[in-house]
CSV table of C-alpha atoms and ligand atoms in Angstrom, one decimal:
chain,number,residue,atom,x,y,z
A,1262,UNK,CA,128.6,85.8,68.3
A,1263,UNK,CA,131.0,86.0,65.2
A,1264,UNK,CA,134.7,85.2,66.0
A,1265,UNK,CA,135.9,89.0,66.6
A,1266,UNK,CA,139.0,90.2,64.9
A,1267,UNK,CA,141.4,93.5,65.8
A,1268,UNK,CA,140.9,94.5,61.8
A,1269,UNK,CA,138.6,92.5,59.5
A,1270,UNK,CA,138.9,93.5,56.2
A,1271,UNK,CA,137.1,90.7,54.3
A,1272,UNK,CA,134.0,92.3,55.1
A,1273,UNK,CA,134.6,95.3,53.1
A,1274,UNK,CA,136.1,93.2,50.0
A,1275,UNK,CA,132.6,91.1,50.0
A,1276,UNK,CA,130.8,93.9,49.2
A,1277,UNK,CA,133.3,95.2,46.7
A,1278,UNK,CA,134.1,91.5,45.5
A,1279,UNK,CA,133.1,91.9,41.9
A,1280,UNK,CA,134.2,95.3,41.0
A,1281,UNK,CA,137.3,94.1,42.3
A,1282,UNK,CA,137.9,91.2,40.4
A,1283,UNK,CA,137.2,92.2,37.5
A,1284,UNK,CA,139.3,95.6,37.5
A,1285,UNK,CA,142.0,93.0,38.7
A,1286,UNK,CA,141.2,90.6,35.7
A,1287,UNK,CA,141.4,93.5,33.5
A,1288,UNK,CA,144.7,94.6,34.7
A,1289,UNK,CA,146.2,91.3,34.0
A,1290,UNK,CA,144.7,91.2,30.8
A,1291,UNK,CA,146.2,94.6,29.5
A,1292,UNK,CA,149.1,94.2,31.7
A,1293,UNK,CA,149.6,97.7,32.8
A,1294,UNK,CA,150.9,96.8,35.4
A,1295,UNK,CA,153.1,99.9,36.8
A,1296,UNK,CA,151.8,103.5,36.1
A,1297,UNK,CA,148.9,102.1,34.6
A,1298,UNK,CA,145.5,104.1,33.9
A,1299,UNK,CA,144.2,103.1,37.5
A,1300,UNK,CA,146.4,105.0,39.0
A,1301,UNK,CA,146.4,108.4,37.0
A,1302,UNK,CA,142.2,107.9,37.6
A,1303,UNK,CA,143.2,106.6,41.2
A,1304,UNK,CA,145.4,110.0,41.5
A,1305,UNK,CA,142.8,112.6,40.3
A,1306,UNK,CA,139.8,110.6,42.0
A,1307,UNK,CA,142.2,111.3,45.4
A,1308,UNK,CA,143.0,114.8,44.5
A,1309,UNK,CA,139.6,115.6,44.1
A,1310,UNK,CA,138.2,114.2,47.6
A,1311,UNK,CA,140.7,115.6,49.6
A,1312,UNK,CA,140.6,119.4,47.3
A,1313,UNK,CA,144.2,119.3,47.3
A,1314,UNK,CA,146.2,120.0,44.0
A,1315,UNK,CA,148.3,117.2,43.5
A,1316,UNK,CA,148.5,113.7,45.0
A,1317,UNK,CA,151.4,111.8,43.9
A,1318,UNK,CA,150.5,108.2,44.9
A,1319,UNK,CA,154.2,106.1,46.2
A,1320,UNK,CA,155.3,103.0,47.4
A,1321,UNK,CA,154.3,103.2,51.1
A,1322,UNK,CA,153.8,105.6,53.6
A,1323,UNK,CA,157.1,105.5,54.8
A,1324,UNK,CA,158.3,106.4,51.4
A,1325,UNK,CA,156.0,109.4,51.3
A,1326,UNK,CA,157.2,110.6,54.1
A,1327,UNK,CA,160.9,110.4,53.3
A,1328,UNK,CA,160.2,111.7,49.7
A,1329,UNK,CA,158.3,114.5,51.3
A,1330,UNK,CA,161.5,115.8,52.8
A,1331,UNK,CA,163.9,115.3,50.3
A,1332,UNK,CA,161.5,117.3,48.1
A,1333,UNK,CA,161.4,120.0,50.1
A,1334,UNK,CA,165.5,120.3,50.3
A,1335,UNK,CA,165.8,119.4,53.5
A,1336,UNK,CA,169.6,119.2,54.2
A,1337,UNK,CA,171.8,116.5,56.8
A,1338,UNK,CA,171.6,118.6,60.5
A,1339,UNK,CA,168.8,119.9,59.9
A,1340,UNK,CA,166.0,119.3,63.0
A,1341,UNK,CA,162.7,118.0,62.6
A,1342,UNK,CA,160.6,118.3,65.2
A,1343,UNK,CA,158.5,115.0,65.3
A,1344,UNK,CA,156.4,113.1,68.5
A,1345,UNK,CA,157.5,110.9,70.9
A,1346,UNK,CA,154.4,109.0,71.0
A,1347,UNK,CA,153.9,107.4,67.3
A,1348,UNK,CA,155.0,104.7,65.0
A,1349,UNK,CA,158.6,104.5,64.1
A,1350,UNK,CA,158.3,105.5,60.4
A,1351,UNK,CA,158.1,109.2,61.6
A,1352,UNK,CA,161.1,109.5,63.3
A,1353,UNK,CA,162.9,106.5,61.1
A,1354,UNK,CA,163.0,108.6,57.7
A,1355,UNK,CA,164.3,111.3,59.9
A,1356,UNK,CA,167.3,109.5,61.0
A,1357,UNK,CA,167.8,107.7,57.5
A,1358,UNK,CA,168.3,110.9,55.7
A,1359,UNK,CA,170.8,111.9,58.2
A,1360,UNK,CA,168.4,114.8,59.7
A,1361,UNK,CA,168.5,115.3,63.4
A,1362,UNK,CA,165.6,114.0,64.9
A,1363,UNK,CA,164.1,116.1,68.0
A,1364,UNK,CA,161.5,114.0,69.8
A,1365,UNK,CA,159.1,115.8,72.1
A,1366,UNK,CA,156.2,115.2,74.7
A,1367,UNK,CA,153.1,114.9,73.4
A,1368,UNK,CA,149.2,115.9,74.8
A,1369,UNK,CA,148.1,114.0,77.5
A,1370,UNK,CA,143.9,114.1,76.3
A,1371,UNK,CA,144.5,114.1,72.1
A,1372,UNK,CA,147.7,111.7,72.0
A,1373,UNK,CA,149.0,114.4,69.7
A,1374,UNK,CA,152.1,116.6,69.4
A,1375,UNK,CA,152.4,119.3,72.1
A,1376,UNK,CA,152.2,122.5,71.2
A,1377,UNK,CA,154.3,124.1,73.8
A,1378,UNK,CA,157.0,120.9,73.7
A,1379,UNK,CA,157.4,122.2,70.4
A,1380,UNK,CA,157.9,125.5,70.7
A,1381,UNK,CA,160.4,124.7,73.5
A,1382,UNK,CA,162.6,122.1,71.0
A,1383,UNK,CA,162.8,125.0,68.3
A,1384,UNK,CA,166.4,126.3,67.5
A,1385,UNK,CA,168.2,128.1,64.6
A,1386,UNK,CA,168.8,124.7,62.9
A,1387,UNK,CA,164.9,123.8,63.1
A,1388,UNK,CA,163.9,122.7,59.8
A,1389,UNK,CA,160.2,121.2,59.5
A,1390,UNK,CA,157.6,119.8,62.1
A,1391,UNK,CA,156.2,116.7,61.5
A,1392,UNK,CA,152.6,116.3,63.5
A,1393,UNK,CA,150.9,112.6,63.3
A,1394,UNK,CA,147.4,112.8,63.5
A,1395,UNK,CA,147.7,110.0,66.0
A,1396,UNK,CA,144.4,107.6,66.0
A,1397,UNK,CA,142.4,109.6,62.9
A,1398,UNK,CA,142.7,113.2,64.9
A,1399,UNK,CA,144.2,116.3,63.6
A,1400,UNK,CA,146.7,117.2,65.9
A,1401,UNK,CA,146.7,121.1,66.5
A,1402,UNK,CA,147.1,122.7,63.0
A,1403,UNK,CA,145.9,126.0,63.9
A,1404,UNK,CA,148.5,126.3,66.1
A,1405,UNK,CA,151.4,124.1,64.5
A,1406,UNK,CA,151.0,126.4,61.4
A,1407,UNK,CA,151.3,130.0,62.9
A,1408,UNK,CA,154.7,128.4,65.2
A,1409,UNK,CA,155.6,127.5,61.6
A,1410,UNK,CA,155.0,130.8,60.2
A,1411,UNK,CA,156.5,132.6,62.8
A,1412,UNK,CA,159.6,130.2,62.9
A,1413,UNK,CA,159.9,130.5,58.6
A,1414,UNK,CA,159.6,126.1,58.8
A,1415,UNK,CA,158.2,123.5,56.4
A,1416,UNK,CA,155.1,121.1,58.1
A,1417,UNK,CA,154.4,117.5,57.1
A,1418,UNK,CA,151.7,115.9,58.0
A,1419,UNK,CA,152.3,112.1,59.0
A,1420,UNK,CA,148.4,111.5,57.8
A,1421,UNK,CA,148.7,107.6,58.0
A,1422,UNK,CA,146.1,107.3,60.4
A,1423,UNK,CA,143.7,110.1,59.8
A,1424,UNK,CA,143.0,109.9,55.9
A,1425,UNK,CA,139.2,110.8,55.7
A,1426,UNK,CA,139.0,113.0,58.7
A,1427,UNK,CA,138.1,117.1,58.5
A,1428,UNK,CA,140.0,119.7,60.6
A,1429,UNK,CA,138.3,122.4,61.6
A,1430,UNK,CA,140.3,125.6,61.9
A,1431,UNK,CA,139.8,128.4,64.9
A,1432,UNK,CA,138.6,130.6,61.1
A,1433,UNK,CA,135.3,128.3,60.8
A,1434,UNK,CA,138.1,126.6,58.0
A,1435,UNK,CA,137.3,122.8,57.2
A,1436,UNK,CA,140.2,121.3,55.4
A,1437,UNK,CA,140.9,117.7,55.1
A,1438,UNK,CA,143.3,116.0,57.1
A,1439,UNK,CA,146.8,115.9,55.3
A,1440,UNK,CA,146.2,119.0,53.1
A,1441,UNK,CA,146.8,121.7,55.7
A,1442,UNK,CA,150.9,121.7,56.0
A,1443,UNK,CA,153.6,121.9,53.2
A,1444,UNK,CA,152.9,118.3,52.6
A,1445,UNK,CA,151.5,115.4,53.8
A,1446,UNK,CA,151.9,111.9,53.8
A,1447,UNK,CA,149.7,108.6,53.9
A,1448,UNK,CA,150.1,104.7,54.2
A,1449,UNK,CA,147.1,102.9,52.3
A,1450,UNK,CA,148.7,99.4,53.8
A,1451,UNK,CA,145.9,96.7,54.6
A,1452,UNK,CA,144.8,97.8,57.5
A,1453,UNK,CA,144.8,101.9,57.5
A,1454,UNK,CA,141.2,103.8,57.0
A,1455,UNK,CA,142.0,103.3,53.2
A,1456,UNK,CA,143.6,100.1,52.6
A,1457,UNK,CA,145.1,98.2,49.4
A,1458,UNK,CA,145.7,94.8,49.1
A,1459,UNK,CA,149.5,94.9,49.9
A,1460,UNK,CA,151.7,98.4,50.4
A,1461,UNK,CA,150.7,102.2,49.1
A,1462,UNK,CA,151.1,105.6,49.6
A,1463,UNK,CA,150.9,108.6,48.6
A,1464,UNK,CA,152.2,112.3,49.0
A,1465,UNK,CA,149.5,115.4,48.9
A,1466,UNK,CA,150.8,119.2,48.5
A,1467,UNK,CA,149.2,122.6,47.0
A,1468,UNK,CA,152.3,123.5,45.8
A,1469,UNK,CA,152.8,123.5,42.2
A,1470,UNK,CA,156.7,123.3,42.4
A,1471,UNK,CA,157.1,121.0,45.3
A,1472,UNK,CA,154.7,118.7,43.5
A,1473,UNK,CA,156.9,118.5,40.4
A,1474,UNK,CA,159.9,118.2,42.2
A,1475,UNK,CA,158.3,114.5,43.9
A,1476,UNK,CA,157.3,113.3,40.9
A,1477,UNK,CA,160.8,113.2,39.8
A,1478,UNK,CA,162.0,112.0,43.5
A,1479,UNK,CA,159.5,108.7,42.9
A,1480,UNK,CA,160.9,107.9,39.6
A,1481,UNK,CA,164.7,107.9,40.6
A,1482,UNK,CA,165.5,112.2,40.5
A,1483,UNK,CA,164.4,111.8,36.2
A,1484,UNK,CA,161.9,114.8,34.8
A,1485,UNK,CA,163.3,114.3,31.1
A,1486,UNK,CA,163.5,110.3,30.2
A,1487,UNK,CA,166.7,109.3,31.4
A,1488,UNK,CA,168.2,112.7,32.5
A,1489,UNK,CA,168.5,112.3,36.2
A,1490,UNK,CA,169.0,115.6,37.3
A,1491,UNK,CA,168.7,114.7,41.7
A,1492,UNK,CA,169.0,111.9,43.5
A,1493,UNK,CA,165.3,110.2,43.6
A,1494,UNK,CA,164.0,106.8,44.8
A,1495,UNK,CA,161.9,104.3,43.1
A,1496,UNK,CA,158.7,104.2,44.9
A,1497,UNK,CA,155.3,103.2,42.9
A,1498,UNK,CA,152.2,102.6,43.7
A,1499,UNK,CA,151.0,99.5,41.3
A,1500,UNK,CA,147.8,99.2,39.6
A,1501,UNK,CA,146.4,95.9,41.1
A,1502,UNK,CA,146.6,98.3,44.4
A,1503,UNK,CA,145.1,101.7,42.9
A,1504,UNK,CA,142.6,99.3,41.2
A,1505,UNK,CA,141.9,98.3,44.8
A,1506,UNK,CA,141.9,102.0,46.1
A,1507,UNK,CA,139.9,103.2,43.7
A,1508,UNK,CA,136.8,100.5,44.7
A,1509,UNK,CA,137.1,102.0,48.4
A,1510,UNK,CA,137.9,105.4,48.0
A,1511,UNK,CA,133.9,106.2,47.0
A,1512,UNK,CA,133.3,104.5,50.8
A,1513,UNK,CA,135.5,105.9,52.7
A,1514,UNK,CA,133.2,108.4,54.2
A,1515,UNK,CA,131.3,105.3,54.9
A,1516,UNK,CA,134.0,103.5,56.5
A,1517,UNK,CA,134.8,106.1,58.6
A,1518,UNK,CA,130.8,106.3,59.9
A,1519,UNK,CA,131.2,103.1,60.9
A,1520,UNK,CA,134.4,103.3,62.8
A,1521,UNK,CA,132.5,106.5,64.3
A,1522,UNK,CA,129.4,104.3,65.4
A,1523,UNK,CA,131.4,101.7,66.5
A,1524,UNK,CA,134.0,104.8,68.9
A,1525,UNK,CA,130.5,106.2,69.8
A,1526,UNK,CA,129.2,102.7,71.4
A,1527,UNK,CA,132.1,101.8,73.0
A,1528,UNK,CA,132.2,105.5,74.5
A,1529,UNK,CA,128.5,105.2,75.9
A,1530,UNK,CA,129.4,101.7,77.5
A,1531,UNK,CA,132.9,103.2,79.4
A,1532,UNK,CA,130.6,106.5,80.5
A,1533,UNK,CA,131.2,107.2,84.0
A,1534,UNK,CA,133.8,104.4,84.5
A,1535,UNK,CA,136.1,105.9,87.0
A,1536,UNK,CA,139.2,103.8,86.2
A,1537,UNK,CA,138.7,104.5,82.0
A,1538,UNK,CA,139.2,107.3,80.3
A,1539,UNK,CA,137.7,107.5,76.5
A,1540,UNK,CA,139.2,108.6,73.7
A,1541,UNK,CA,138.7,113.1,73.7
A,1542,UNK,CA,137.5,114.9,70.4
A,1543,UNK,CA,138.8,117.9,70.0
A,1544,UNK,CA,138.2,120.5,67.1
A,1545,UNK,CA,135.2,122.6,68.5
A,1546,UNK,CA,133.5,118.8,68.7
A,1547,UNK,CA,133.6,118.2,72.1
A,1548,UNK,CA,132.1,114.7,71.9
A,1549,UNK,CA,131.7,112.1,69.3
A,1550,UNK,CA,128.4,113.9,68.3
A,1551,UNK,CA,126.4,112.3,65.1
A,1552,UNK,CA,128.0,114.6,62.7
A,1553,UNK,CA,131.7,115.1,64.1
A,1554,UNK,CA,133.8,114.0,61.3
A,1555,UNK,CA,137.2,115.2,62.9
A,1556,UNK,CA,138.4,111.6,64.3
A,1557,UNK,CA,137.9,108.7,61.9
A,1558,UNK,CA,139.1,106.5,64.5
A,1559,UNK,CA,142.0,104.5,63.1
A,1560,UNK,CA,142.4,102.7,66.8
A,1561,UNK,CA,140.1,103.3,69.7
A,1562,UNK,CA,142.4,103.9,72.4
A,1563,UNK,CA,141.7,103.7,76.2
A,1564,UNK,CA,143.9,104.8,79.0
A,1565,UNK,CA,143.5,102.3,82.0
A,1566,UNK,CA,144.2,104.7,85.0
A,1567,UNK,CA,144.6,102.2,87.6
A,1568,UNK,CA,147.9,99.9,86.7
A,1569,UNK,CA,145.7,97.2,85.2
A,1570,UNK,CA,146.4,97.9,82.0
A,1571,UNK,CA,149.2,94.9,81.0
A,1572,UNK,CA,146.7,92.0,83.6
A,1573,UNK,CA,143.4,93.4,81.8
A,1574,UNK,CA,145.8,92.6,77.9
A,1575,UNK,CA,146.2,89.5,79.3
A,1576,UNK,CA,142.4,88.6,80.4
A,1577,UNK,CA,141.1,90.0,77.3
A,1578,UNK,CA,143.4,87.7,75.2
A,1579,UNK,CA,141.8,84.8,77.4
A,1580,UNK,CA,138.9,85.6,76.5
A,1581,UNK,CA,139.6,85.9,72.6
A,1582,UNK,CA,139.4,89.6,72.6
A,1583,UNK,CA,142.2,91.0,70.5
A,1584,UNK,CA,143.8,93.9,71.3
A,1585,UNK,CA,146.6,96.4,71.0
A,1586,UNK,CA,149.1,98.4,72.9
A,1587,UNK,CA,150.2,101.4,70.1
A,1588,UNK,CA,152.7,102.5,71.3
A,1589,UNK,CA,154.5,100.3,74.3
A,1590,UNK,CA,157.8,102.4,74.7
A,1591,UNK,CA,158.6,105.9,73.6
A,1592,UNK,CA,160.1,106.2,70.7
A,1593,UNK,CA,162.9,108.5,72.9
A,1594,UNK,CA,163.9,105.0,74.7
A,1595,UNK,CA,164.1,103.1,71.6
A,1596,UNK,CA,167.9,102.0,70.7
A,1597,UNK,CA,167.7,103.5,67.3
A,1598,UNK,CA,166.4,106.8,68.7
A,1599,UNK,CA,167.5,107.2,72.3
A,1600,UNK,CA,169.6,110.4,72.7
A,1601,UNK,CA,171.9,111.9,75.9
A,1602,UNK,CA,170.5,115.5,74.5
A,1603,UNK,CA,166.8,114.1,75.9
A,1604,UNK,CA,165.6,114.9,79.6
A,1605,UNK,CA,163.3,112.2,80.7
A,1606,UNK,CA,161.4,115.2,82.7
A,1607,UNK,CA,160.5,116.6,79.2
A,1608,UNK,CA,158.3,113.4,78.7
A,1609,UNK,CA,156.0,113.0,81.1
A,1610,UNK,CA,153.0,112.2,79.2
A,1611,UNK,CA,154.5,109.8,76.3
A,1612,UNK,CA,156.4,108.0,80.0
A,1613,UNK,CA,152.6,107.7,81.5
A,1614,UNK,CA,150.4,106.3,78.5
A,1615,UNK,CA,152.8,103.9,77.7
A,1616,UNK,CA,151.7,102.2,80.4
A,1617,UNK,CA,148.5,103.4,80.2
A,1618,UNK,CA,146.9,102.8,76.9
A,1619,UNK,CA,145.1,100.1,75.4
A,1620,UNK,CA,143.6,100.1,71.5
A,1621,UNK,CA,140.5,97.7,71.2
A,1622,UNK,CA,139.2,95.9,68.4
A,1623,UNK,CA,138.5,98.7,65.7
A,1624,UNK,CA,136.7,98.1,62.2
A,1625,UNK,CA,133.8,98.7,60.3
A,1626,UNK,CA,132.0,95.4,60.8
A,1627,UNK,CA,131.8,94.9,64.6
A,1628,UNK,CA,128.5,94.4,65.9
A,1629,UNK,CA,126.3,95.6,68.8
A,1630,UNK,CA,126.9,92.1,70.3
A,1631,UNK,CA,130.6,91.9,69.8
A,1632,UNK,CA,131.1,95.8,71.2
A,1633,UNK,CA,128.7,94.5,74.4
A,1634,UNK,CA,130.6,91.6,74.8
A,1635,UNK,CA,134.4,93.5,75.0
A,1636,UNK,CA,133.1,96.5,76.7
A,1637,UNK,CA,131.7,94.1,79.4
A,1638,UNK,CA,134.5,92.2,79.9
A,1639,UNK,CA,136.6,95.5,80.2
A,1640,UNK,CA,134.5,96.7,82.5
A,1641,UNK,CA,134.5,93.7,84.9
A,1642,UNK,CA,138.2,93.3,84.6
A,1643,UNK,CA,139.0,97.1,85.3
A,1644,UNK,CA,136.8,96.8,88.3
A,1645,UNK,CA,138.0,94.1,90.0
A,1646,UNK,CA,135.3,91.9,90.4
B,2545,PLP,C1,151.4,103.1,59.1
B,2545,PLP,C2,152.1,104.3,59.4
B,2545,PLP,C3,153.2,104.8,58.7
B,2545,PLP,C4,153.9,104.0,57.7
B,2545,PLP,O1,153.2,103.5,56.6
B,2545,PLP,P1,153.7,102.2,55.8
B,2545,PLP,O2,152.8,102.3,54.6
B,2545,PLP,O3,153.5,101.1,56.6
B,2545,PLP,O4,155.1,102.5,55.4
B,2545,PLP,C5,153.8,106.0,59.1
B,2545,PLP,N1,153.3,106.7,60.1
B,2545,PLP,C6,152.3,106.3,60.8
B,2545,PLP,C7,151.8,107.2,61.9
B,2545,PLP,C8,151.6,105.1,60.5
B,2545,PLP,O5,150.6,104.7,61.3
């Protein structure tokens, strides 16, 4: 069996190896380095998959997401509603730019932001929601959009994960992921759905003024060569990277098939294991069904329901299974983020799969063999024997 790995990206840059190098070797010979052609092609190549408007490729997805909220005006005090259960990007850019941030529970079955925590956490001085399509599924737009409309606030989607994946609205709608709110935001670092070689990003909005306003925000607050008329940032995506990006982007679908086959394998293995609860599709899907393209699977993630979730990290590490605990604590506990305002009885469910969930190995080269060999192992372990 072939060594397995929690992300194994050589795979993919094998089969891409020459139109790599050579749009690499190029680069260095013309030495457009910075804003180069790849990534104006990069850009519209994006824009056009997605059917957005504008995609203004950045630094980083933490950078998209801060720039996505200083485009749209968003003012020290103001609250953003944001999950408890994510990476600390979301709620970091918050803090940085002196926002509040208002943490709340998320859904016990999707991972994702909870509707009614949210509606609870609005006040007068709510500002913007920021759902994470946690995993590579949509949290609730249909419903995070009409709270929004009814509440007159600004949604960014935290799309680091979910890049690729459709969501399918209660109207028989199918939009991409990231191009239903305001804005939204994406990482393309290594190991996301659609990696570079080093750091990316990239900020997607339908709105023609918002979308002029970022492009000025990237390139330090200047629309007129050296007339800096706001306060901007300098955050580029480089064209070595959007050379990369623009090899994978025509696979992505592909990609995220495999990921798909790999979540629908491991799903058919754990089927009817009491102590193991699968990862839930939502989005009129119901299951992992040969044409569901709502969940593109960033991690797999199992909840272990009977307290052997840290023993069965340890045995699978033993056993040269990787793994992954996404996320260990609640970002409402962290130093940087705990708060006297939050009620540990408003978290239940972030409390509970923190202890509960485990991410397996997740890519799109594993093998039937390596997927028999981890979901046995699991299996054993959880079940005592
Ligand atoms: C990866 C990630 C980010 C940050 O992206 P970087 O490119 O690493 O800055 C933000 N939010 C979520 C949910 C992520 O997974």
């Amino acid at each position: 069996m072939r060594k397995i790995q929690m992300v194994d990206l050589n795979g993919q840059y094998q089969s891409i190896k020459e139109q790599i190098n050579s749009s690499i070797a190029n680069i260095l010979e013309t030495s457009a380095y910075v804003n180069g052609p790849e990534v104006h092609a990069f850009q519209k190549e994006l824009e056009e998959y997605l059917g957005v408007k504008h995609v203004i490729p950045c630094a980083n997805g933490t950078d998209a997401l801060q720039i996505a909220m200083m485009g749209l005006g968003l003012q020290p005090g103001d609250e953003v509603i944001t999950a408890d259960f994510t990476f600390a990007a979301t709620v970091e850019v918050i803090a940085l730019l002196q926002l509040t941030p208002v943490l709340v529970d998320v859904d016990r079955d999707t991972f994702n932001i909870d509707i009614e925590a949210v509606e609870r956490a609005i006040t007068p001085k709510t500002k913007a929601i920021v759902p994470v399509h946690l995993f590579g599924q949509c949290a609730n737009m249909d419903a995070i959009m009409a709270l929004a409309k009814k509440h007159d606030l600004f949604v960014i989607e935290d799309n680091a994960q979910a890049i690729g994946a459709y969501y399918k609205g209660g109207d028989g709608s199918k939009q991409k992921a990231g191009t239903i709110g305001h804005v939204g935001a994406t990482s393309f670092f290594p190991s996301k759905n659609l990696g570079c070689y080093g750091d990316g990003g990239a900020i997607f909005t339908n709105d023609d003024d918002l979308a002029h306003t970022i492009r000025g925000i990237v390139n330090h607050g200047m629309y007129e060569r050296y007339h800096h008329d706001v306060v901007g940032v300098n955050s580029r995506l480089d064209s070595i990277q959007a050379a990369v990006l623009r090899a994978k982007l025509p696979l992505l679908d592909s990609y995220c098939e495999a990921r798909r086959k790999a979540a629908r394998a491991y799903s058919k293995a754990f089927d009817g294991q009491e102590n193991i609860i699968v990862p839930v599709t939502v989005n009129n899907c119901g299951e992992i069904c040969d044409t569901c393209d709502c969940h593109v699977f960033h991690q797999y993630t199992l909840r272990i329901t009977n307290g052997k979730r840290d023993t069965l990290v340890a045995h699978l590490g033993e056993n040269q299974i990787p793994c992954g605990v996404y996320y260990p604590i609640p970002l409402h506990k962290q130093k940087a983020y705990a708060d006297s305002r939050y009620d540990e009885a408003d978290f239940p469910v972030t409390n509970q799969l923190v202890k509960e969930v485990i991410s397996l190995p997740m890519h799109t080269e594993l093998d039937e063999e390596q997927i028999d060999f981890i979901t046995q192992t699991v299996i054993r372990f959880v079940n005592g024997e």
